[in-house]
Tab-separated table of C-alpha atoms in Angstrom:
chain	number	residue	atom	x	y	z
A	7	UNK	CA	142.247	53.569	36.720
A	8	UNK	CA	139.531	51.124	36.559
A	9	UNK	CA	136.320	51.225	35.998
A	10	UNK	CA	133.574	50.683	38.518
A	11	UNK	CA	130.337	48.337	38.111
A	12	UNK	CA	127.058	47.438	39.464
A	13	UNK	CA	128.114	46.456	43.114
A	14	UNK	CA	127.243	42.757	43.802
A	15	UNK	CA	126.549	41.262	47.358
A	16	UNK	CA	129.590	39.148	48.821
A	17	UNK	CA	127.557	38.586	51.408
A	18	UNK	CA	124.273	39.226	53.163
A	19	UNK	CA	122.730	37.971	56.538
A	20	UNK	CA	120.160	39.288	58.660
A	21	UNK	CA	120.334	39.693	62.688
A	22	UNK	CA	118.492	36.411	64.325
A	23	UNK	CA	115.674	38.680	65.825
A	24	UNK	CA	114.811	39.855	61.865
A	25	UNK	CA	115.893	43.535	62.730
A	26	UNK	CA	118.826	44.084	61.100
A	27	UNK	CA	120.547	42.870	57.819
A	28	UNK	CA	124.151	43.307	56.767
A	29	UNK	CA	125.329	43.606	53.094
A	30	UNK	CA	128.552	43.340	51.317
A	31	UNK	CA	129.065	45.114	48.372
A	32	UNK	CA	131.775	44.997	45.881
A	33	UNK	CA	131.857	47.442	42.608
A	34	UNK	CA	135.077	46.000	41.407
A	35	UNK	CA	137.040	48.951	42.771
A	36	UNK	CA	135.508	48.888	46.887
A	37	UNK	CA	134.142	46.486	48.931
A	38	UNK	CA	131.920	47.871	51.642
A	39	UNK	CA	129.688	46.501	54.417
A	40	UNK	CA	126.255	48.974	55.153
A	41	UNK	CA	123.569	47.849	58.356
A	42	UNK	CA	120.296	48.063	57.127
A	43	UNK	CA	116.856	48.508	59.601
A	44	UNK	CA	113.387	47.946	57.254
A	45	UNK	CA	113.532	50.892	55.478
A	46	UNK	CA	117.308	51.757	55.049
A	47	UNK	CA	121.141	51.590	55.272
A	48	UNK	CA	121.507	53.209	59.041
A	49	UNK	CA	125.389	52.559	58.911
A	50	UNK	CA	128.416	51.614	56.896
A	51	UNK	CA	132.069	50.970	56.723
A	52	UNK	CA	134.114	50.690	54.481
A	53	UNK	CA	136.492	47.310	53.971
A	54	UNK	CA	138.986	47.379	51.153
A	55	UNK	CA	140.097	49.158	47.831
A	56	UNK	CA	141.058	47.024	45.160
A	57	UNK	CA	142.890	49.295	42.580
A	58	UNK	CA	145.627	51.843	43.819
A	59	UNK	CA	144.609	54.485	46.381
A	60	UNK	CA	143.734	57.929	45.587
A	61	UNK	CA	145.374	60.757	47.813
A	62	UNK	CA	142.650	62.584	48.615
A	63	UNK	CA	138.613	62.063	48.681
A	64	UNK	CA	136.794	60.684	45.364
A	65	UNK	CA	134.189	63.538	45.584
A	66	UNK	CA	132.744	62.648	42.538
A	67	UNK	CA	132.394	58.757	43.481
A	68	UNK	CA	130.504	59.779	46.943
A	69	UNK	CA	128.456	62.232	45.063
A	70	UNK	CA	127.624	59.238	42.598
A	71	UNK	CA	126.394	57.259	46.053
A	72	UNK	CA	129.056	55.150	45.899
A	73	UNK	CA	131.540	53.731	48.260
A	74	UNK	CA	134.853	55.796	48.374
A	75	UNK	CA	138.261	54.545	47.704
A	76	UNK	CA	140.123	55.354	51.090
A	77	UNK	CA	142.907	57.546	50.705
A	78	UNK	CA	146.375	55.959	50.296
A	79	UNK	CA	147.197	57.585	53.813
A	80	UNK	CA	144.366	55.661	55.661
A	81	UNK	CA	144.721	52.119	54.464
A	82	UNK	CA	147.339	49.269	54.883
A	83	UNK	CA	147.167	48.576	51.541
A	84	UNK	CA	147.197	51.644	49.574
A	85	UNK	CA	148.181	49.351	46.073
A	86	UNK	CA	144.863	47.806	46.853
A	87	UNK	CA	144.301	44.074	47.068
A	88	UNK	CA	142.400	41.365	45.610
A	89	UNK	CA	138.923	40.810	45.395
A	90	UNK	CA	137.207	39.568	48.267
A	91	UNK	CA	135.715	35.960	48.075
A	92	UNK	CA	131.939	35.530	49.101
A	93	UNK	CA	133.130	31.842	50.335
A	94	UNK	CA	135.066	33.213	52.698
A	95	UNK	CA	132.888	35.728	54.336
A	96	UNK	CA	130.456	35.399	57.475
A	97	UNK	CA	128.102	37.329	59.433
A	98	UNK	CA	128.559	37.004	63.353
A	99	UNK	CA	125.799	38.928	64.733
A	100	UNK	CA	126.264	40.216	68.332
A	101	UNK	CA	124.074	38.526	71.211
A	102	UNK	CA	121.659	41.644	71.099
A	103	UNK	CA	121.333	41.608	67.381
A	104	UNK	CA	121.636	45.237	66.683
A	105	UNK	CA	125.757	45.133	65.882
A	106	UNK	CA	127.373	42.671	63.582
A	107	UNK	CA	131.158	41.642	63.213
A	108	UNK	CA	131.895	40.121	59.249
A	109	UNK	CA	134.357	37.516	59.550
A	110	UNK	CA	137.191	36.541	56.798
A	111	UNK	CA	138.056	32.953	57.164
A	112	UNK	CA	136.856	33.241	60.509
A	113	UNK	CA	139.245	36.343	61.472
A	114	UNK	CA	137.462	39.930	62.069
A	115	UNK	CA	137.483	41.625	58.871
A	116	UNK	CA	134.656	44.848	59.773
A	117	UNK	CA	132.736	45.475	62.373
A	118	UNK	CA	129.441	47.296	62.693
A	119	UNK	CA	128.689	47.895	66.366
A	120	UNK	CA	125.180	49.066	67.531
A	121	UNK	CA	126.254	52.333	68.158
A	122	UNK	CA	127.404	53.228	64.617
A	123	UNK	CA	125.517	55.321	62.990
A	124	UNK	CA	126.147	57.215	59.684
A	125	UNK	CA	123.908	60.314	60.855
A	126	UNK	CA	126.219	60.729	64.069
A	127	UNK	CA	129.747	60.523	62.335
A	128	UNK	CA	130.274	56.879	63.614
A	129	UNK	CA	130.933	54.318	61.061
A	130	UNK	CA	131.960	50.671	61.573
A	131	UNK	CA	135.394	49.646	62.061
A	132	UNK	CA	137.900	48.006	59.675
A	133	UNK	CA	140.987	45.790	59.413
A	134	UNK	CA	142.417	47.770	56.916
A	135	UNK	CA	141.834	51.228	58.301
A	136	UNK	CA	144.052	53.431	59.920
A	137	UNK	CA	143.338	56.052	62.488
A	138	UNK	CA	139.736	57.200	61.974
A	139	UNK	CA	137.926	58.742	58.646
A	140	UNK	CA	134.830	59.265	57.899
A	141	UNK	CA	133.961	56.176	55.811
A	142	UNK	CA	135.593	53.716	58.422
A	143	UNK	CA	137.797	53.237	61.845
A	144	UNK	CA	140.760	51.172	62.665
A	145	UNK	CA	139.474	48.146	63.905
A	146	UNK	CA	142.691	47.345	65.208
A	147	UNK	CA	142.435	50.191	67.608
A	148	UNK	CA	138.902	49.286	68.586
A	149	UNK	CA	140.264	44.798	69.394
A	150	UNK	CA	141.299	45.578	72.895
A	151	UNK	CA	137.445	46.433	73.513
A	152	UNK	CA	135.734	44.167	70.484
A	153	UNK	CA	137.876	41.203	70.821
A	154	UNK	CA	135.580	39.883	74.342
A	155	UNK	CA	132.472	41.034	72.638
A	156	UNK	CA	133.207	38.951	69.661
A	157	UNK	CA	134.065	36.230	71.587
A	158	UNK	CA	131.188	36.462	74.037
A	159	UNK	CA	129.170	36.334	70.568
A	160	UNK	CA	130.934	33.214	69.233
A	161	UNK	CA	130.144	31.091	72.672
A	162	UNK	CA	126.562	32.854	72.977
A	163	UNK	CA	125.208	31.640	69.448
A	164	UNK	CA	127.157	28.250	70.237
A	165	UNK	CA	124.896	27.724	73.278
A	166	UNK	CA	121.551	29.299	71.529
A	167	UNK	CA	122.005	26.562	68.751
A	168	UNK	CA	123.214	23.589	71.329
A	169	UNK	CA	120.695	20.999	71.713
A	170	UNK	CA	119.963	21.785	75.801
A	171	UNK	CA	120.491	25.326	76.222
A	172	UNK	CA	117.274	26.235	76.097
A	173	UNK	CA	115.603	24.053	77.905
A	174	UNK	CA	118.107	24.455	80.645
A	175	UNK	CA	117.722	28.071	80.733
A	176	UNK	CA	113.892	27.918	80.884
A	177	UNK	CA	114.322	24.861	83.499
A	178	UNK	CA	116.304	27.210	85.886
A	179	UNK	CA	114.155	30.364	85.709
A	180	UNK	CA	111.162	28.114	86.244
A	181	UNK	CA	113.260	26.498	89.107
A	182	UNK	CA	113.720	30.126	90.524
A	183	UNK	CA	110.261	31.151	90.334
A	184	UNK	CA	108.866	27.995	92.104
A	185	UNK	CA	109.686	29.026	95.664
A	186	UNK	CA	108.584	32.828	94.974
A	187	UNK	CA	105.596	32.348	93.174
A	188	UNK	CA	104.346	28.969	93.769
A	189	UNK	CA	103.632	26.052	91.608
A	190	UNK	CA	102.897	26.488	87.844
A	191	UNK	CA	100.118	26.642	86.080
A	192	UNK	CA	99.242	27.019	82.389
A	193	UNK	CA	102.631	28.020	80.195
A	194	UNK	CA	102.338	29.625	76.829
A	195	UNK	CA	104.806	30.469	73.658
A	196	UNK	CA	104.981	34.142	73.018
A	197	UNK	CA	107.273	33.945	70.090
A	198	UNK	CA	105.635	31.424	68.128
A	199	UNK	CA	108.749	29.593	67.596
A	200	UNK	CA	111.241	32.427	66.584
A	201	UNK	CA	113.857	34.462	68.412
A	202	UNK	CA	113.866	34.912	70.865
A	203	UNK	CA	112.170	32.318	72.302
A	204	UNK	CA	110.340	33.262	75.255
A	205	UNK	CA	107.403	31.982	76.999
A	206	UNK	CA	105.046	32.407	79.222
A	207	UNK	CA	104.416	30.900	83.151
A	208	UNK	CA	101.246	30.961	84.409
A	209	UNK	CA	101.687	31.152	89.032
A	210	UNK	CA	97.779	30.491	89.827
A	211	UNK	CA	96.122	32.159	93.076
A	212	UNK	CA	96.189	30.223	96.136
A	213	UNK	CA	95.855	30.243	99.832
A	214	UNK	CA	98.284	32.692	100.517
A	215	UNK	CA	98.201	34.875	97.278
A	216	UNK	CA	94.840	36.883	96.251
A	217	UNK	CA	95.966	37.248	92.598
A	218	UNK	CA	97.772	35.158	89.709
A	219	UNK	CA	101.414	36.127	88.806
A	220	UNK	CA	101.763	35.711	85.013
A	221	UNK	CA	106.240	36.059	84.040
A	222	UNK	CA	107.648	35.718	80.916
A	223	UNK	CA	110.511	32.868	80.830
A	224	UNK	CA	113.542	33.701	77.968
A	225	UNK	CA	113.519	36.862	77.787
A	226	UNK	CA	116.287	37.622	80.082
A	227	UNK	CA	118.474	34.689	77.904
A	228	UNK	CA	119.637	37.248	75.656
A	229	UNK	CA	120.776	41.162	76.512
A	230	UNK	CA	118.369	43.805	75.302
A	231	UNK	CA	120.118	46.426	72.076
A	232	UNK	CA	120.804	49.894	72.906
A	233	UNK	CA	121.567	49.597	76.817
A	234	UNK	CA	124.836	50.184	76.614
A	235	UNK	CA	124.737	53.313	74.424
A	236	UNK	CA	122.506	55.324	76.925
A	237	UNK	CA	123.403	53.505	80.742
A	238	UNK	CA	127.396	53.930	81.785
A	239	UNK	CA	127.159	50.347	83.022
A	240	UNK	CA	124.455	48.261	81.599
A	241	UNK	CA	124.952	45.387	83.413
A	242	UNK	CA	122.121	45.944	85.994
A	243	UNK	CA	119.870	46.452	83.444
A	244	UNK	CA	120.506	44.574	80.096
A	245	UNK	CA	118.482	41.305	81.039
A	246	UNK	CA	114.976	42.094	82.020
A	247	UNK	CA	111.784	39.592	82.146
A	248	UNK	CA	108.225	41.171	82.227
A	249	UNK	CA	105.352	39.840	84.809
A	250	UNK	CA	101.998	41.130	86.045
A	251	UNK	CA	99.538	40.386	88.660
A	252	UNK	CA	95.719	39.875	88.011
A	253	UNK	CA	92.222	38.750	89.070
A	254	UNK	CA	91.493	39.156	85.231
A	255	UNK	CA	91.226	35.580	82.972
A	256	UNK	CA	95.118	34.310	82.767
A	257	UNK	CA	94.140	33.252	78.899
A	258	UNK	CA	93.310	36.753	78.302
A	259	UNK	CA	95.774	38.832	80.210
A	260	UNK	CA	98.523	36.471	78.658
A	261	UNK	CA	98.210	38.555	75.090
A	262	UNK	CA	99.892	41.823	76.516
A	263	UNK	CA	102.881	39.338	76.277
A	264	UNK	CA	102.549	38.354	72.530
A	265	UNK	CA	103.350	42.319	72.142
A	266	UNK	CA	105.797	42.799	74.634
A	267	UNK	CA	107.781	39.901	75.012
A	268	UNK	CA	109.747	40.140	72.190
A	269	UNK	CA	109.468	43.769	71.415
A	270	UNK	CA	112.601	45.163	72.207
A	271	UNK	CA	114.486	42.595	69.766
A	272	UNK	CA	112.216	42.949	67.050
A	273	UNK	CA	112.135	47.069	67.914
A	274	UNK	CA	115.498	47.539	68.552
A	275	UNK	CA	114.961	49.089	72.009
A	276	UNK	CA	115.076	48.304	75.262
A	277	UNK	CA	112.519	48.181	78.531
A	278	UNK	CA	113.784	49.921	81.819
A	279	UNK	CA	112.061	50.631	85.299
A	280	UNK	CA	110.086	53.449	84.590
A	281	UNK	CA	109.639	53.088	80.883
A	282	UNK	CA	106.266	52.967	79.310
A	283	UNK	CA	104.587	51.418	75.811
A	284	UNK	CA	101.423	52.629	73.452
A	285	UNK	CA	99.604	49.288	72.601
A	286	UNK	CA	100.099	49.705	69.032
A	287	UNK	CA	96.433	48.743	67.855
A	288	UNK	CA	92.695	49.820	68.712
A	289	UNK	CA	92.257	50.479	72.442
A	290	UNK	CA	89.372	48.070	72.398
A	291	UNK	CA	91.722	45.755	71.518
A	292	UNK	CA	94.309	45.980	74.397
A	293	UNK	CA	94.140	42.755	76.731
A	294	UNK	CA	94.374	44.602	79.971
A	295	UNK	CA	91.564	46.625	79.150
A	296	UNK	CA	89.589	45.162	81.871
A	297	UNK	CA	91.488	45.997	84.350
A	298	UNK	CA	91.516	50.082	84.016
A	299	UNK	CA	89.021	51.511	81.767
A	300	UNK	CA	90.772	53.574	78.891
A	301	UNK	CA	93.937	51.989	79.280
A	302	UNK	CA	95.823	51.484	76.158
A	303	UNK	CA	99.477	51.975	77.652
A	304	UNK	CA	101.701	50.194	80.509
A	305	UNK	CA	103.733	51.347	82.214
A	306	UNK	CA	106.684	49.158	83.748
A	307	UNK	CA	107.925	49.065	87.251
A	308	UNK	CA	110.531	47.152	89.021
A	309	UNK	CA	109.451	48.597	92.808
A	310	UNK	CA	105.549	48.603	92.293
A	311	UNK	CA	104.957	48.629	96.024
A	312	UNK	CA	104.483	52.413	96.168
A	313	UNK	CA	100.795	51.147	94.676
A	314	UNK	CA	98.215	50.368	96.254
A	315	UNK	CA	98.234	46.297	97.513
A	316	UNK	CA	99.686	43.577	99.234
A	317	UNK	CA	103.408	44.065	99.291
A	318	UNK	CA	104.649	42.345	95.610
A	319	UNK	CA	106.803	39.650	95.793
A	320	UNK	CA	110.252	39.596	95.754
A	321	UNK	CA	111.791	37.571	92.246
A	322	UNK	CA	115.211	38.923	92.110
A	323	UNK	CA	118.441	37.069	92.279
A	324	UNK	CA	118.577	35.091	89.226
A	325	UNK	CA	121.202	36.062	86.835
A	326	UNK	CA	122.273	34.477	83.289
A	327	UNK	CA	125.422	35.563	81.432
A	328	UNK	CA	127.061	36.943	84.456
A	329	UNK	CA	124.317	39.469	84.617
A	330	UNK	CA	121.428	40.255	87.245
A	331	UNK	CA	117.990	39.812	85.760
A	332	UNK	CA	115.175	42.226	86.901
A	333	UNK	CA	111.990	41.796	86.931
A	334	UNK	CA	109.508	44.850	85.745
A	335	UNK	CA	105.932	44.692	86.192
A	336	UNK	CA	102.989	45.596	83.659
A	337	UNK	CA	100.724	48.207	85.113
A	338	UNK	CA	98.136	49.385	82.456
A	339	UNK	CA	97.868	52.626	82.130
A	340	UNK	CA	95.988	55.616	79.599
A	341	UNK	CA	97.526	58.053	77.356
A	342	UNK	CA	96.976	60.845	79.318
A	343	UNK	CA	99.008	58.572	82.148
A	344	UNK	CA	101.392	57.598	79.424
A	345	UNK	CA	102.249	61.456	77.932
A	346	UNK	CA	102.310	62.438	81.756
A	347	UNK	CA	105.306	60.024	81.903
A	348	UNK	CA	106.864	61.430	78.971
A	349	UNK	CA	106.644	65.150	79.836
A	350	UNK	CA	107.127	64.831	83.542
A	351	UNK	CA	109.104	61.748	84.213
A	352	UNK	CA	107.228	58.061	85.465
A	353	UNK	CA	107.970	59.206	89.429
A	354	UNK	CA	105.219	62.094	88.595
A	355	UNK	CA	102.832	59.111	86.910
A	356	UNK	CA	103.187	57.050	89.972
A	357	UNK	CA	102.598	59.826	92.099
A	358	UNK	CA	99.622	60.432	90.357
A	359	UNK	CA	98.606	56.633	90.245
A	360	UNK	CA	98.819	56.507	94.323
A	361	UNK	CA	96.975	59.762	94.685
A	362	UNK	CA	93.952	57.486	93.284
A	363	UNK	CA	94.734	54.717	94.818
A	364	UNK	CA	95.586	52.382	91.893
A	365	UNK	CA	96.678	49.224	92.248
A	366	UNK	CA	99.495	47.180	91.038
A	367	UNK	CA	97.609	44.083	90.741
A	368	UNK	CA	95.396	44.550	87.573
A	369	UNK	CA	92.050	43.753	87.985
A	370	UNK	CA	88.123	44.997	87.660
């Protein structure tokens, strides 16, 4: 029958961004691949059997926390096959960093998509599957979709790790802002050299503009996790970069971005017109602070015109990866504001926000 042992990793890789790691585990009777957040396996599948399969359910090896053997019905290989080597294996991580694809001499072997989830009944998919079970689904049934995902990943991580791409991208969006916003002024990292890179443009006041215009530059470069799983078609949405008009100190106002650039990577979220964030330390802390007294929120528009101020100016109709990027724009708000949102919906904030006249360009 075989006797089962301490499982020991084939393989293990974490997500670019540093929110995810994948593990595979073999116990000398199942290999298995689980998706891990910080705290804890948030989805598995399983791979392969490697002794003869069972007919039914091991009860007794799931009630042990182990892998299962798949049921001789549900696999191609219901004698089992060999071992797995760690040699052969490889982690391709998805371009949003939340869904990972392992790799077998460089052909799909599992994939664990970003909408898997254990809790929900959704496992990964498998080669070696058929149909669907509870412990894994056919990956072969799943190609026709996964197949241009995979290979979107493949040529995504291929330009992220060229030697240009990222200075091209950040060359173009800079090259898009210039006519909008004017000439450039101070630029700052906000990622302090990790993924995903994204900085900061500085678009001083001037003759014809009362305010500075502060825009991340890289975030839009990759998609944001979790679009797809709540928006029918994501595309419109799934590349975003942040800005925000000010009178206040650019050097100062600049921090909100530290937080926020690279939050939805690192969070596994995703920003959206309408959406707003807690600053996640003291309130006397919060840069924008200055701007409206008790703030410790924003709140994030794409149309902030329906504020008080000069009409904003217009920065769409750059796109990267065949997608539109939109711009959203930080307007602090409080908690009060901010759980107003939440219960009510952001159109009843900005109602609100108009009633008293706020502005969209922050300031004293």
């Amino acid at each position: 029958m075989g006797t089962p042992q301490h499982p020991v990793t084939l393989l293990e890789s974490f997500s670019p961004y540093g929110s995810r790691k994948v593990t595979v585990e073999y116990d000398g009777l199942v290999t298995a691949a689980y998706l891990h957040d910080d705290t804890a396996a948030i989805s598995a599948t399983w791979i392969a059997n490697h002794r003869p399969a069972p007919q039914a359910t091991d009860q007794a090896r799931l009630d042990a926390g182990r892998a299962p053997l798949m049921p001789a019905a549900r696999t191609k290989h219901p004698g089992g096959r060999p071992p797995l080597r760690a040699d052969t294996l490889q982690a391709l991580w998805f371009e949003e960093g939340a869904g990972v694809a392992i790799l077998e001499s460089g052909r799909p072997l599992a994939v664990i998509a970003g909408w898997s989830d254990m809790d929900r009944g959704m496992p990964g998919y498998s080669s070696d599957v058929i149909g669907q079970t509870p412990f894994g689904w056919s990956l072969d049934d799943a190609m026709e979709g996964l197949a241009p995902r995979l290979e979107r990943s493949r040529a995504y991580w291929r330009w992220r790790q060229s030697a240009n791409g990222w200075s091209q991208f950040q060359q173009a969006l800079l090259g898009h802002l210039q006519p909008r916003l004017g000439p450039g002024g101070h630029y700052w990292d906000a990622s302090a050299g990790k993924q995903p890179l994204t900085g900061v443009t500085e678009r001083p006041n001037s003759a014809r503009r009362q305010y500075t215009v502060l825009s991340t530059v890289g975030m839009s470069a990759q998609r944001m996790p979790v679009v797809e799983q709540v928006l029918d078609d994501p595309s419109g949405y799934a590349r975003i970069e942040l800005a925000v008009a000010t009178t206040l100190p650019s050097a100062q106002v600049a921090r909100v971005f530290l937080w926020l650039a690279t939050y939805p990577w690192h969070a596994v979220t995703w920003f959206g017109p309408g959406h707003s964030v807690r600053w996640y330390h003291e309130p006397a802390t919060f840069p924008l602070g200055g701007g409206v007294p008790g703030a410790e929120a924003v709140l994030l528009l794409d149309s902030p015109g329906s504020l008080d101020g000069p009409e904003p100016p217009d920065l769409s109709g750059f796109a990267f990866g065949g997608d539109p990027v939109r711009w959203l724009w930080i307007i602090p708000i409080s908690e009060r504001d901010r759980q107003l949102a939440k219960d009510r919906g952001s159109s009843a904030l900005v109602s609100r926000l108009a009633t008293q006249h706020r502005s969209w360009i922050v300031g004293p």
